[in-house]
Amino acid sequence: HYPLGTFGACLYFSNDPCPATQVVIDPANPSIVFASIMWTGVFRSSDSGATWTEASFPGLAGSVGRASITISGSNAYAIIGAFDGAEYLGFYASTDGGLTWSARTVPSAALAGGITIDGTSAANATASFFDQALAIDPADATGKTVIFGGVGIYRSSDGGQTWTFLANGGGTSAGQHAIAFDPSSAHSFY
Protein backbone atom coordinates (compact mmCIF):
# COMPACT_ATOMS: atom_id res chain seq x y z
CA HIS A 1 0.00 0.00 0.00
CA TYR A 2 1.42 3.37 -1.06
CA PRO A 3 0.69 6.82 0.39
CA LEU A 4 -2.07 8.73 -1.43
CA GLY A 5 0.42 11.13 -3.00
CA THR A 6 2.37 8.39 -4.81
CA PHE A 7 0.27 8.55 -7.99
CA GLY A 8 -1.67 11.74 -7.28
CA ALA A 9 -5.31 12.30 -6.40
CA CYS A 10 -7.98 10.98 -8.72
CA LEU A 11 -10.49 13.39 -10.23
CA TYR A 12 -13.17 10.69 -10.20
CA PHE A 13 -12.81 9.41 -6.64
CA SER A 14 -12.40 12.48 -4.42
CA ASN A 15 -8.89 12.31 -3.02
CA ASP A 16 -8.43 8.58 -3.41
CA PRO A 17 -5.93 7.29 -5.96
CA CYS A 18 -7.19 6.27 -9.40
CA PRO A 19 -7.12 2.56 -10.30
CA ALA A 20 -4.15 0.96 -12.00
CA THR A 21 -5.14 -0.43 -15.39
CA GLN A 22 -1.85 -2.25 -15.96
CA VAL A 23 1.35 -3.20 -14.17
CA VAL A 24 4.24 -4.41 -16.34
CA ILE A 25 7.53 -5.93 -15.17
CA ASP A 26 10.52 -5.94 -17.52
CA PRO A 27 11.29 -9.64 -18.11
CA ALA A 28 14.97 -8.80 -18.68
CA ASN A 29 15.27 -6.73 -15.49
CA PRO A 30 12.53 -7.37 -12.89
CA SER A 31 13.49 -4.28 -10.87
CA ILE A 32 12.01 -2.16 -13.72
CA VAL A 33 8.25 -1.88 -13.26
CA PHE A 34 5.66 0.29 -15.00
CA ALA A 35 2.20 1.16 -13.71
CA SER A 36 -0.52 2.74 -15.81
CA ILE A 37 -2.83 4.72 -13.55
CA MET A 38 -6.19 5.61 -15.10
CA TRP A 39 -6.72 9.36 -15.70
CA THR A 40 -3.29 10.06 -14.19
CA GLY A 41 -0.43 8.72 -16.32
CA VAL A 42 2.33 6.14 -16.59
CA PHE A 43 4.81 5.66 -13.77
CA ARG A 44 8.20 3.87 -13.77
CA SER A 45 10.06 2.27 -10.91
CA SER A 46 13.67 1.11 -11.10
CA ASP A 47 13.65 -0.41 -7.60
CA SER A 48 10.89 -3.01 -7.87
CA GLY A 49 8.15 -0.54 -6.94
CA ALA A 50 9.67 1.05 -3.82
CA THR A 51 9.68 4.48 -5.51
CA TRP A 52 7.99 5.80 -8.67
CA THR A 53 8.62 8.53 -11.24
CA GLU A 54 6.00 9.75 -13.71
CA ALA A 55 6.94 9.13 -17.34
CA SER A 56 7.29 12.20 -19.53
CA PHE A 57 5.88 11.85 -23.05
CA PRO A 58 6.83 14.60 -25.54
CA GLY A 59 3.96 16.77 -26.71
CA LEU A 60 1.59 15.29 -24.13
CA ALA A 61 0.22 17.78 -21.64
CA GLY A 62 -2.89 17.75 -19.53
CA SER A 63 -5.23 14.97 -18.58
CA VAL A 64 -4.91 11.46 -19.96
CA GLY A 65 -7.14 8.39 -19.98
CA ARG A 66 -6.17 4.76 -20.08
CA ALA A 67 -2.62 3.80 -21.13
CA SER A 68 -1.02 0.51 -22.13
CA ILE A 69 2.67 -0.36 -21.82
CA THR A 70 4.91 -3.18 -23.01
CA ILE A 71 8.63 -3.68 -22.44
CA SER A 72 11.34 -6.10 -23.44
CA GLY A 73 14.87 -5.17 -22.47
CA SER A 74 15.71 -1.66 -23.59
CA ASN A 75 12.64 -1.37 -25.87
CA ALA A 76 9.42 -0.08 -24.34
CA TYR A 77 6.22 1.17 -25.94
CA ALA A 78 3.19 3.03 -24.60
CA ILE A 79 -0.11 4.13 -26.09
CA ILE A 80 -2.02 6.84 -24.26
CA GLY A 81 -5.78 7.26 -24.50
CA ALA A 82 -7.58 10.57 -24.16
CA PHE A 83 -9.29 11.65 -20.95
CA ASP A 84 -12.68 11.41 -22.72
CA GLY A 85 -12.07 7.69 -23.34
CA ALA A 86 -12.49 7.96 -27.11
CA GLU A 87 -9.41 8.73 -29.22
CA TYR A 88 -5.71 8.13 -28.55
CA LEU A 89 -3.39 10.98 -27.65
CA GLY A 90 -0.18 9.31 -28.76
CA PHE A 91 1.98 6.27 -29.29
CA TYR A 92 5.49 6.40 -27.81
CA ALA A 93 8.70 4.38 -28.00
CA SER A 94 11.69 4.18 -25.70
CA THR A 95 15.05 2.60 -26.44
CA ASP A 96 16.42 3.07 -22.92
CA GLY A 97 13.98 1.01 -20.88
CA GLY A 98 11.41 3.77 -20.44
CA LEU A 99 13.67 6.55 -19.15
CA THR A 100 12.99 8.74 -22.19
CA TRP A 101 10.26 8.53 -24.85
CA SER A 102 9.78 9.67 -28.45
CA ALA A 103 6.50 10.08 -30.31
CA ARG A 104 5.61 7.60 -33.02
CA THR A 105 2.50 7.07 -35.17
CA VAL A 106 -0.89 6.21 -33.67
CA PRO A 107 -2.44 3.28 -35.59
CA SER A 108 -5.70 3.79 -37.47
CA ALA A 109 -7.46 2.25 -40.44
CA ALA A 110 -9.89 3.60 -43.04
CA LEU A 111 -12.67 1.11 -43.69
CA ALA A 112 -15.34 0.86 -46.37
CA GLY A 113 -18.14 3.36 -46.04
CA GLY A 114 -15.89 6.19 -44.93
CA ILE A 115 -15.40 4.89 -41.39
CA THR A 116 -12.02 5.35 -39.71
CA ILE A 117 -11.21 3.29 -36.62
CA ASP A 118 -8.74 4.11 -33.84
CA GLY A 119 -6.35 7.05 -34.36
CA THR A 120 -6.28 10.50 -32.80
CA SER A 121 -9.70 11.90 -33.75
CA ALA A 122 -12.68 11.68 -31.44
CA ALA A 123 -14.80 11.47 -34.62
CA ASN A 124 -13.29 8.05 -35.43
CA ALA A 125 -14.89 4.80 -34.29
CA THR A 126 -12.64 4.23 -31.30
CA ALA A 127 -12.82 3.53 -27.57
CA SER A 128 -9.44 4.01 -25.88
CA PHE A 129 -10.96 3.41 -22.44
CA PHE A 130 -12.08 -0.10 -23.43
CA ASP A 131 -10.34 -1.40 -26.57
CA GLN A 132 -6.63 -1.31 -25.84
CA ALA A 133 -3.92 -3.99 -25.87
CA LEU A 134 -0.20 -3.76 -26.62
CA ALA A 135 2.59 -6.36 -26.88
CA ILE A 136 6.10 -6.83 -28.25
CA ASP A 137 6.54 -9.94 -30.41
CA PRO A 138 8.85 -12.19 -28.33
CA ALA A 139 10.16 -13.90 -31.50
CA ASP A 140 11.69 -10.60 -32.69
CA ALA A 141 15.12 -10.23 -31.04
CA THR A 142 15.27 -6.55 -32.03
CA GLY A 143 12.17 -5.73 -29.95
CA LYS A 144 10.77 -3.60 -32.76
CA THR A 145 7.80 -5.75 -33.78
CA VAL A 146 4.81 -4.45 -31.84
CA ILE A 147 1.18 -5.54 -31.96
CA PHE A 148 -1.52 -3.04 -31.01
CA GLY A 149 -5.19 -3.80 -30.61
CA GLY A 150 -7.82 -1.07 -30.39
CA VAL A 151 -11.08 -1.44 -32.28
CA GLY A 152 -8.84 -2.90 -35.00
CA ILE A 153 -5.58 -4.84 -34.76
CA TYR A 154 -2.23 -3.68 -36.17
CA ARG A 155 1.42 -4.70 -36.47
CA SER A 156 4.50 -2.49 -36.66
CA SER A 157 7.89 -3.96 -37.52
CA ASP A 158 9.75 -0.67 -37.07
CA GLY A 159 8.95 0.25 -33.48
CA GLY A 160 5.76 2.18 -34.17
CA GLN A 161 6.91 4.37 -37.06
CA THR A 162 4.45 2.68 -39.46
CA TRP A 163 1.57 0.24 -38.97
CA THR A 164 -0.14 -2.49 -40.98
CA PHE A 165 -3.84 -3.08 -40.37
CA LEU A 166 -4.20 -6.85 -39.95
CA ALA A 167 -7.94 -7.25 -40.51
CA ASN A 168 -8.45 -5.91 -44.03
CA GLY A 169 -10.57 -8.95 -44.89
CA GLY A 170 -12.41 -8.93 -41.56
CA GLY A 171 -12.38 -12.03 -39.39
CA THR A 172 -11.51 -10.38 -36.10
CA SER A 173 -13.52 -9.03 -33.24
CA ALA A 174 -14.20 -5.29 -33.26
CA GLY A 175 -12.36 -4.55 -30.03
CA GLN A 176 -9.11 -5.98 -28.73
CA HIS A 177 -8.50 -6.55 -25.03
CA ALA A 178 -5.45 -8.84 -24.78
CA ILE A 179 -2.67 -10.20 -26.96
CA ALA A 180 -1.01 -13.58 -26.37
CA PHE A 181 1.74 -15.17 -28.47
CA ASP A 182 1.82 -18.86 -29.37
CA PRO A 183 5.11 -20.24 -27.95
CA SER A 184 5.10 -23.11 -30.47
CA SER A 185 4.85 -20.85 -33.54
CA ALA A 186 7.11 -17.82 -33.99
CA HIS A 187 5.26 -14.54 -34.62
CA SER A 188 1.78 -16.12 -34.16
CA PHE A 189 -0.54 -14.38 -31.73
CA TYR A 190 -4.14 -14.46 -30.56
JSON list of C-alpha atoms in Angstrom, two decimals:
[
{"chain": "A", "resi": 1, "resn": "HIS", "atom": "CA", "xyz": [0.00, 0.00, 0.00]},
{"chain": "A", "resi": 2, "resn": "TYR", "atom": "CA", "xyz": [1.42, 3.37, -1.06]},
{"chain": "A", "resi": 3, "resn": "PRO", "atom": "CA", "xyz": [0.69, 6.82, 0.39]},
{"chain": "A", "resi": 4, "resn": "LEU", "atom": "CA", "xyz": [-2.07, 8.73, -1.43]},
{"chain": "A", "resi": 5, "resn": "GLY", "atom": "CA", "xyz": [0.42, 11.13, -3.00]},
{"chain": "A", "resi": 6, "resn": "THR", "atom": "CA", "xyz": [2.37, 8.39, -4.81]},
{"chain": "A", "resi": 7, "resn": "PHE", "atom": "CA", "xyz": [0.27, 8.55, -7.99]},
{"chain": "A", "resi": 8, "resn": "GLY", "atom": "CA", "xyz": [-1.67, 11.74, -7.28]},
{"chain": "A", "resi": 9, "resn": "ALA", "atom": "CA", "xyz": [-5.31, 12.30, -6.40]},
{"chain": "A", "resi": 10, "resn": "CYS", "atom": "CA", "xyz": [-7.98, 10.98, -8.72]},
{"chain": "A", "resi": 11, "resn": "LEU", "atom": "CA", "xyz": [-10.49, 13.39, -10.23]},
{"chain": "A", "resi": 12, "resn": "TYR", "atom": "CA", "xyz": [-13.17, 10.69, -10.20]},
{"chain": "A", "resi": 13, "resn": "PHE", "atom": "CA", "xyz": [-12.81, 9.41, -6.64]},
{"chain": "A", "resi": 14, "resn": "SER", "atom": "CA", "xyz": [-12.40, 12.48, -4.42]},
{"chain": "A", "resi": 15, "resn": "ASN", "atom": "CA", "xyz": [-8.89, 12.31, -3.02]},
{"chain": "A", "resi": 16, "resn": "ASP", "atom": "CA", "xyz": [-8.43, 8.58, -3.41]},
{"chain": "A", "resi": 17, "resn": "PRO", "atom": "CA", "xyz": [-5.93, 7.29, -5.96]},
{"chain": "A", "resi": 18, "resn": "CYS", "atom": "CA", "xyz": [-7.19, 6.27, -9.40]},
{"chain": "A", "resi": 19, "resn": "PRO", "atom": "CA", "xyz": [-7.12, 2.56, -10.30]},
{"chain": "A", "resi": 20, "resn": "ALA", "atom": "CA", "xyz": [-4.15, 0.96, -12.00]},
{"chain": "A", "resi": 21, "resn": "THR", "atom": "CA", "xyz": [-5.14, -0.43, -15.39]},
{"chain": "A", "resi": 22, "resn": "GLN", "atom": "CA", "xyz": [-1.85, -2.25, -15.96]},
{"chain": "A", "resi": 23, "resn": "VAL", "atom": "CA", "xyz": [1.35, -3.20, -14.17]},
{"chain": "A", "resi": 24, "resn": "VAL", "atom": "CA", "xyz": [4.24, -4.41, -16.34]},
{"chain": "A", "resi": 25, "resn": "ILE", "atom": "CA", "xyz": [7.53, -5.93, -15.17]},
{"chain": "A", "resi": 26, "resn": "ASP", "atom": "CA", "xyz": [10.52, -5.94, -17.52]},
{"chain": "A", "resi": 27, "resn": "PRO", "atom": "CA", "xyz": [11.29, -9.64, -18.11]},
{"chain": "A", "resi": 28, "resn": "ALA", "atom": "CA", "xyz": [14.97, -8.80, -18.68]},
{"chain": "A", "resi": 29, "resn": "ASN", "atom": "CA", "xyz": [15.27, -6.73, -15.49]},
{"chain": "A", "resi": 30, "resn": "PRO", "atom": "CA", "xyz": [12.53, -7.37, -12.89]},
{"chain": "A", "resi": 31, "resn": "SER", "atom": "CA", "xyz": [13.49, -4.28, -10.87]},
{"chain": "A", "resi": 32, "resn": "ILE", "atom": "CA", "xyz": [12.01, -2.16, -13.72]},
{"chain": "A", "resi": 33, "resn": "VAL", "atom": "CA", "xyz": [8.25, -1.88, -13.26]},
{"chain": "A", "resi": 34, "resn": "PHE", "atom": "CA", "xyz": [5.66, 0.29, -15.00]},
{"chain": "A", "resi": 35, "resn": "ALA", "atom": "CA", "xyz": [2.20, 1.16, -13.71]},
{"chain": "A", "resi": 36, "resn": "SER", "atom": "CA", "xyz": [-0.52, 2.74, -15.81]},
{"chain": "A", "resi": 37, "resn": "ILE", "atom": "CA", "xyz": [-2.83, 4.72, -13.55]},
{"chain": "A", "resi": 38, "resn": "MET", "atom": "CA", "xyz": [-6.19, 5.61, -15.10]},
{"chain": "A", "resi": 39, "resn": "TRP", "atom": "CA", "xyz": [-6.72, 9.36, -15.70]},
{"chain": "A", "resi": 40, "resn": "THR", "atom": "CA", "xyz": [-3.29, 10.06, -14.19]},
{"chain": "A", "resi": 41, "resn": "GLY", "atom": "CA", "xyz": [-0.43, 8.72, -16.32]},
{"chain": "A", "resi": 42, "resn": "VAL", "atom": "CA", "xyz": [2.33, 6.14, -16.59]},
{"chain": "A", "resi": 43, "resn": "PHE", "atom": "CA", "xyz": [4.81, 5.66, -13.77]},
{"chain": "A", "resi": 44, "resn": "ARG", "atom": "CA", "xyz": [8.20, 3.87, -13.77]},
{"chain": "A", "resi": 45, "resn": "SER", "atom": "CA", "xyz": [10.06, 2.27, -10.91]},
{"chain": "A", "resi": 46, "resn": "SER", "atom": "CA", "xyz": [13.67, 1.11, -11.10]},
{"chain": "A", "resi": 47, "resn": "ASP", "atom": "CA", "xyz": [13.65, -0.41, -7.60]},
{"chain": "A", "resi": 48, "resn": "SER", "atom": "CA", "xyz": [10.89, -3.01, -7.87]},
{"chain": "A", "resi": 49, "resn": "GLY", "atom": "CA", "xyz": [8.15, -0.54, -6.94]},
{"chain": "A", "resi": 50, "resn": "ALA", "atom": "CA", "xyz": [9.67, 1.05, -3.82]},
{"chain": "A", "resi": 51, "resn": "THR", "atom": "CA", "xyz": [9.68, 4.48, -5.51]},
{"chain": "A", "resi": 52, "resn": "TRP", "atom": "CA", "xyz": [7.99, 5.80, -8.67]},
{"chain": "A", "resi": 53, "resn": "THR", "atom": "CA", "xyz": [8.62, 8.53, -11.24]},
{"chain": "A", "resi": 54, "resn": "GLU", "atom": "CA", "xyz": [6.00, 9.75, -13.71]},
{"chain": "A", "resi": 55, "resn": "ALA", "atom": "CA", "xyz": [6.94, 9.13, -17.34]},
{"chain": "A", "resi": 56, "resn": "SER", "atom": "CA", "xyz": [7.29, 12.20, -19.53]},
{"chain": "A", "resi": 57, "resn": "PHE", "atom": "CA", "xyz": [5.88, 11.85, -23.05]},
{"chain": "A", "resi": 58, "resn": "PRO", "atom": "CA", "xyz": [6.83, 14.60, -25.54]},
{"chain": "A", "resi": 59, "resn": "GLY", "atom": "CA", "xyz": [3.96, 16.77, -26.71]},
{"chain": "A", "resi": 60, "resn": "LEU", "atom": "CA", "xyz": [1.59, 15.29, -24.13]},
{"chain": "A", "resi": 61, "resn": "ALA", "atom": "CA", "xyz": [0.22, 17.78, -21.64]},
{"chain": "A", "resi": 62, "resn": "GLY", "atom": "CA", "xyz": [-2.89, 17.75, -19.53]},
{"chain": "A", "resi": 63, "resn": "SER", "atom": "CA", "xyz": [-5.23, 14.97, -18.58]},
{"chain": "A", "resi": 64, "resn": "VAL", "atom": "CA", "xyz": [-4.91, 11.46, -19.96]},
{"chain": "A", "resi": 65, "resn": "GLY", "atom": "CA", "xyz": [-7.14, 8.39, -19.98]},
{"chain": "A", "resi": 66, "resn": "ARG", "atom": "CA", "xyz": [-6.17, 4.76, -20.08]},
{"chain": "A", "resi": 67, "resn": "ALA", "atom": "CA", "xyz": [-2.62, 3.80, -21.13]},
{"chain": "A", "resi": 68, "resn": "SER", "atom": "CA", "xyz": [-1.02, 0.51, -22.13]},
{"chain": "A", "resi": 69, "resn": "ILE", "atom": "CA", "xyz": [2.67, -0.36, -21.82]},
{"chain": "A", "resi": 70, "resn": "THR", "atom": "CA", "xyz": [4.91, -3.18, -23.01]},
{"chain": "A", "resi": 71, "resn": "ILE", "atom": "CA", "xyz": [8.63, -3.68, -22.44]},
{"chain": "A", "resi": 72, "resn": "SER", "atom": "CA", "xyz": [11.34, -6.10, -23.44]},
{"chain": "A", "resi": 73, "resn": "GLY", "atom": "CA", "xyz": [14.87, -5.17, -22.47]},
{"chain": "A", "resi": 74, "resn": "SER", "atom": "CA", "xyz": [15.71, -1.66, -23.59]},
{"chain": "A", "resi": 75, "resn": "ASN", "atom": "CA", "xyz": [12.64, -1.37, -25.87]},
{"chain": "A", "resi": 76, "resn": "ALA", "atom": "CA", "xyz": [9.42, -0.08, -24.34]},
{"chain": "A", "resi": 77, "resn": "TYR", "atom": "CA", "xyz": [6.22, 1.17, -25.94]},
{"chain": "A", "resi": 78, "resn": "ALA", "atom": "CA", "xyz": [3.19, 3.03, -24.60]},
{"chain": "A", "resi": 79, "resn": "ILE", "atom": "CA", "xyz": [-0.11, 4.13, -26.09]},
{"chain": "A", "resi": 80, "resn": "ILE", "atom": "CA", "xyz": [-2.02, 6.84, -24.26]},
{"chain": "A", "resi": 81, "resn": "GLY", "atom": "CA", "xyz": [-5.78, 7.26, -24.50]},
{"chain": "A", "resi": 82, "resn": "ALA", "atom": "CA", "xyz": [-7.58, 10.57, -24.16]},
{"chain": "A", "resi": 83, "resn": "PHE", "atom": "CA", "xyz": [-9.29, 11.65, -20.95]},
{"chain": "A", "resi": 84, "resn": "ASP", "atom": "CA", "xyz": [-12.68, 11.41, -22.72]},
{"chain": "A", "resi": 85, "resn": "GLY", "atom": "CA", "xyz": [-12.07, 7.69, -23.34]},
{"chain": "A", "resi": 86, "resn": "ALA", "atom": "CA", "xyz": [-12.49, 7.96, -27.11]},
{"chain": "A", "resi": 87, "resn": "GLU", "atom": "CA", "xyz": [-9.41, 8.73, -29.22]},
{"chain": "A", "resi": 88, "resn": "TYR", "atom": "CA", "xyz": [-5.71, 8.13, -28.55]},
{"chain": "A", "resi": 89, "resn": "LEU", "atom": "CA", "xyz": [-3.39, 10.98, -27.65]},
{"chain": "A", "resi": 90, "resn": "GLY", "atom": "CA", "xyz": [-0.18, 9.31, -28.76]},
{"chain": "A", "resi": 91, "resn": "PHE", "atom": "CA", "xyz": [1.98, 6.27, -29.29]},
{"chain": "A", "resi": 92, "resn": "TYR", "atom": "CA", "xyz": [5.49, 6.40, -27.81]},
{"chain": "A", "resi": 93, "resn": "ALA", "atom": "CA", "xyz": [8.70, 4.38, -28.00]},
{"chain": "A", "resi": 94, "resn": "SER", "atom": "CA", "xyz": [11.69, 4.18, -25.70]},
{"chain": "A", "resi": 95, "resn": "THR", "atom": "CA", "xyz": [15.05, 2.60, -26.44]},
{"chain": "A", "resi": 96, "resn": "ASP", "atom": "CA", "xyz": [16.42, 3.07, -22.92]},
{"chain": "A", "resi": 97, "resn": "GLY", "atom": "CA", "xyz": [13.98, 1.01, -20.88]},
{"chain": "A", "resi": 98, "resn": "GLY", "atom": "CA", "xyz": [11.41, 3.77, -20.44]},
{"chain": "A", "resi": 99, "resn": "LEU", "atom": "CA", "xyz": [13.67, 6.55, -19.15]},
{"chain": "A", "resi": 100, "resn": "THR", "atom": "CA", "xyz": [12.99, 8.74, -22.19]},
{"chain": "A", "resi": 101, "resn": "TRP", "atom": "CA", "xyz": [10.26, 8.53, -24.85]},
{"chain": "A", "resi": 102, "resn": "SER", "atom": "CA", "xyz": [9.78, 9.67, -28.45]},
{"chain": "A", "resi": 103, "resn": "ALA", "atom": "CA", "xyz": [6.50, 10.08, -30.31]},
{"chain": "A", "resi": 104, "resn": "ARG", "atom": "CA", "xyz": [5.61, 7.60, -33.02]},
{"chain": "A", "resi": 105, "resn": "THR", "atom": "CA", "xyz": [2.50, 7.07, -35.17]},
{"chain": "A", "resi": 106, "resn": "VAL", "atom": "CA", "xyz": [-0.89, 6.21, -33.67]},
{"chain": "A", "resi": 107, "resn": "PRO", "atom": "CA", "xyz": [-2.44, 3.28, -35.59]},
{"chain": "A", "resi": 108, "resn": "SER", "atom": "CA", "xyz": [-5.70, 3.79, -37.47]},
{"chain": "A", "resi": 109, "resn": "ALA", "atom": "CA", "xyz": [-7.46, 2.25, -40.44]},
{"chain": "A", "resi": 110, "resn": "ALA", "atom": "CA", "xyz": [-9.89, 3.60, -43.04]},
{"chain": "A", "resi": 111, "resn": "LEU", "atom": "CA", "xyz": [-12.67, 1.11, -43.69]},
{"chain": "A", "resi": 112, "resn": "ALA", "atom": "CA", "xyz": [-15.34, 0.86, -46.37]},
{"chain": "A", "resi": 113, "resn": "GLY", "atom": "CA", "xyz": [-18.14, 3.36, -46.04]},
{"chain": "A", "resi": 114, "resn": "GLY", "atom": "CA", "xyz": [-15.89, 6.19, -44.93]},
{"chain": "A", "resi": 115, "resn": "ILE", "atom": "CA", "xyz": [-15.40, 4.89, -41.39]},
{"chain": "A", "resi": 116, "resn": "THR", "atom": "CA", "xyz": [-12.02, 5.35, -39.71]},
{"chain": "A", "resi": 117, "resn": "ILE", "atom": "CA", "xyz": [-11.21, 3.29, -36.62]},
{"chain": "A", "resi": 118, "resn": "ASP", "atom": "CA", "xyz": [-8.74, 4.11, -33.84]},
{"chain": "A", "resi": 119, "resn": "GLY", "atom": "CA", "xyz": [-6.35, 7.05, -34.36]},
{"chain": "A", "resi": 120, "resn": "THR", "atom": "CA", "xyz": [-6.28, 10.50, -32.80]},
{"chain": "A", "resi": 121, "resn": "SER", "atom": "CA", "xyz": [-9.70, 11.90, -33.75]},
{"chain": "A", "resi": 122, "resn": "ALA", "atom": "CA", "xyz": [-12.68, 11.68, -31.44]},
{"chain": "A", "resi": 123, "resn": "ALA", "atom": "CA", "xyz": [-14.80, 11.47, -34.62]},
{"chain": "A", "resi": 124, "resn": "ASN", "atom": "CA", "xyz": [-13.29, 8.05, -35.43]},
{"chain": "A", "resi": 125, "resn": "ALA", "atom": "CA", "xyz": [-14.89, 4.80, -34.29]},
{"chain": "A", "resi": 126, "resn": "THR", "atom": "CA", "xyz": [-12.64, 4.23, -31.30]},
{"chain": "A", "resi": 127, "resn": "ALA", "atom": "CA", "xyz": [-12.82, 3.53, -27.57]},
{"chain": "A", "resi": 128, "resn": "SER", "atom": "CA", "xyz": [-9.44, 4.01, -25.88]},
{"chain": "A", "resi": 129, "resn": "PHE", "atom": "CA", "xyz": [-10.96, 3.41, -22.44]},
{"chain": "A", "resi": 130, "resn": "PHE", "atom": "CA", "xyz": [-12.08, -0.10, -23.43]},
{"chain": "A", "resi": 131, "resn": "ASP", "atom": "CA", "xyz": [-10.34, -1.40, -26.57]},
{"chain": "A", "resi": 132, "resn": "GLN", "atom": "CA", "xyz": [-6.63, -1.31, -25.84]},
{"chain": "A", "resi": 133, "resn": "ALA", "atom": "CA", "xyz": [-3.92, -3.99, -25.87]},
{"chain": "A", "resi": 134, "resn": "LEU", "atom": "CA", "xyz": [-0.20, -3.76, -26.62]},
{"chain": "A", "resi": 135, "resn": "ALA", "atom": "CA", "xyz": [2.59, -6.36, -26.88]},
{"chain": "A", "resi": 136, "resn": "ILE", "atom": "CA", "xyz": [6.10, -6.83, -28.25]},
{"chain": "A", "resi": 137, "resn": "ASP", "atom": "CA", "xyz": [6.54, -9.94, -30.41]},
{"chain": "A", "resi": 138, "resn": "PRO", "atom": "CA", "xyz": [8.85, -12.19, -28.33]},
{"chain": "A", "resi": 139, "resn": "ALA", "atom": "CA", "xyz": [10.16, -13.90, -31.50]},
{"chain": "A", "resi": 140, "resn": "ASP", "atom": "CA", "xyz": [11.69, -10.60, -32.69]},
{"chain": "A", "resi": 141, "resn": "ALA", "atom": "CA", "xyz": [15.12, -10.23, -31.04]},
{"chain": "A", "resi": 142, "resn": "THR", "atom": "CA", "xyz": [15.27, -6.55, -32.03]},
{"chain": "A", "resi": 143, "resn": "GLY", "atom": "CA", "xyz": [12.17, -5.73, -29.95]},
{"chain": "A", "resi": 144, "resn": "LYS", "atom": "CA", "xyz": [10.77, -3.60, -32.76]},
{"chain": "A", "resi": 145, "resn": "THR", "atom": "CA", "xyz": [7.80, -5.75, -33.78]},
{"chain": "A", "resi": 146, "resn": "VAL", "atom": "CA", "xyz": [4.81, -4.45, -31.84]},
{"chain": "A", "resi": 147, "resn": "ILE", "atom": "CA", "xyz": [1.18, -5.54, -31.96]},
{"chain": "A", "resi": 148, "resn": "PHE", "atom": "CA", "xyz": [-1.52, -3.04, -31.01]},
{"chain": "A", "resi": 149, "resn": "GLY", "atom": "CA", "xyz": [-5.19, -3.80, -30.61]},
{"chain": "A", "resi": 150, "resn": "GLY", "atom": "CA", "xyz": [-7.82, -1.07, -30.39]},
{"chain": "A", "resi": 151, "resn": "VAL", "atom": "CA", "xyz": [-11.08, -1.44, -32.28]},
{"chain": "A", "resi": 152, "resn": "GLY", "atom": "CA", "xyz": [-8.84, -2.90, -35.00]},
{"chain": "A", "resi": 153, "resn": "ILE", "atom": "CA", "xyz": [-5.58, -4.84, -34.76]},
{"chain": "A", "resi": 154, "resn": "TYR", "atom": "CA", "xyz": [-2.23, -3.68, -36.17]},
{"chain": "A", "resi": 155, "resn": "ARG", "atom": "CA", "xyz": [1.42, -4.70, -36.47]},
{"chain": "A", "resi": 156, "resn": "SER", "atom": "CA", "xyz": [4.50, -2.49, -36.66]},
{"chain": "A", "resi": 157, "resn": "SER", "atom": "CA", "xyz": [7.89, -3.96, -37.52]},
{"chain": "A", "resi": 158, "resn": "ASP", "atom": "CA", "xyz": [9.75, -0.67, -37.07]},
{"chain": "A", "resi": 159, "resn": "GLY", "atom": "CA", "xyz": [8.95, 0.25, -33.48]},
{"chain": "A", "resi": 160, "resn": "GLY", "atom": "CA", "xyz": [5.76, 2.18, -34.17]},
{"chain": "A", "resi": 161, "resn": "GLN", "atom": "CA", "xyz": [6.91, 4.37, -37.06]},
{"chain": "A", "resi": 162, "resn": "THR", "atom": "CA", "xyz": [4.45, 2.68, -39.46]},
{"chain": "A", "resi": 163, "resn": "TRP", "atom": "CA", "xyz": [1.57, 0.24, -38.97]},
{"chain": "A", "resi": 164, "resn": "THR", "atom": "CA", "xyz": [-0.14, -2.49, -40.98]},
{"chain": "A", "resi": 165, "resn": "PHE", "atom": "CA", "xyz": [-3.84, -3.08, -40.37]},
{"chain": "A", "resi": 166, "resn": "LEU", "atom": "CA", "xyz": [-4.20, -6.85, -39.95]},
{"chain": "A", "resi": 167, "resn": "ALA", "atom": "CA", "xyz": [-7.94, -7.25, -40.51]},
{"chain": "A", "resi": 168, "resn": "ASN", "atom": "CA", "xyz": [-8.45, -5.91, -44.03]},
{"chain": "A", "resi": 169, "resn": "GLY", "atom": "CA", "xyz": [-10.57, -8.95, -44.89]},
{"chain": "A", "resi": 170, "resn": "GLY", "atom": "CA", "xyz": [-12.41, -8.93, -41.56]},
{"chain": "A", "resi": 171, "resn": "GLY", "atom": "CA", "xyz": [-12.38, -12.03, -39.39]},
{"chain": "A", "resi": 172, "resn": "THR", "atom": "CA", "xyz": [-11.51, -10.38, -36.10]},
{"chain": "A", "resi": 173, "resn": "SER", "atom": "CA", "xyz": [-13.52, -9.03, -33.24]},
{"chain": "A", "resi": 174, "resn": "ALA", "atom": "CA", "xyz": [-14.20, -5.29, -33.26]},
{"chain": "A", "resi": 175, "resn": "GLY", "atom": "CA", "xyz": [-12.36, -4.55, -30.03]},
{"chain": "A", "resi": 176, "resn": "GLN", "atom": "CA", "xyz": [-9.11, -5.98, -28.73]},
{"chain": "A", "resi": 177, "resn": "HIS", "atom": "CA", "xyz": [-8.50, -6.55, -25.03]},
{"chain": "A", "resi": 178, "resn": "ALA", "atom": "CA", "xyz": [-5.45, -8.84, -24.78]},
{"chain": "A", "resi": 179, "resn": "ILE", "atom": "CA", "xyz": [-2.67, -10.20, -26.96]},
{"chain": "A", "resi": 180, "resn": "ALA", "atom": "CA", "xyz": [-1.01, -13.58, -26.37]},
{"chain": "A", "resi": 181, "resn": "PHE", "atom": "CA", "xyz": [1.74, -15.17, -28.47]},
{"chain": "A", "resi": 182, "resn": "ASP", "atom": "CA", "xyz": [1.82, -18.86, -29.37]},
{"chain": "A", "resi": 183, "resn": "PRO", "atom": "CA", "xyz": [5.11, -20.24, -27.95]},
{"chain": "A", "resi": 184, "resn": "SER", "atom": "CA", "xyz": [5.10, -23.11, -30.47]},
{"chain": "A", "resi": 185, "resn": "SER", "atom": "CA", "xyz": [4.85, -20.85, -33.54]},
{"chain": "A", "resi": 186, "resn": "ALA", "atom": "CA", "xyz": [7.11, -17.82, -33.99]},
{"chain": "A", "resi": 187, "resn": "HIS", "atom": "CA", "xyz": [5.26, -14.54, -34.62]},
{"chain": "A", "resi": 188, "resn": "SER", "atom": "CA", "xyz": [1.78, -16.12, -34.16]},
{"chain": "A", "resi": 189, "resn": "PHE", "atom": "CA", "xyz": [-0.54, -14.38, -31.73]},
{"chain": "A", "resi": 190, "resn": "TYR", "atom": "CA", "xyz": [-4.14, -14.46, -30.56]}
]
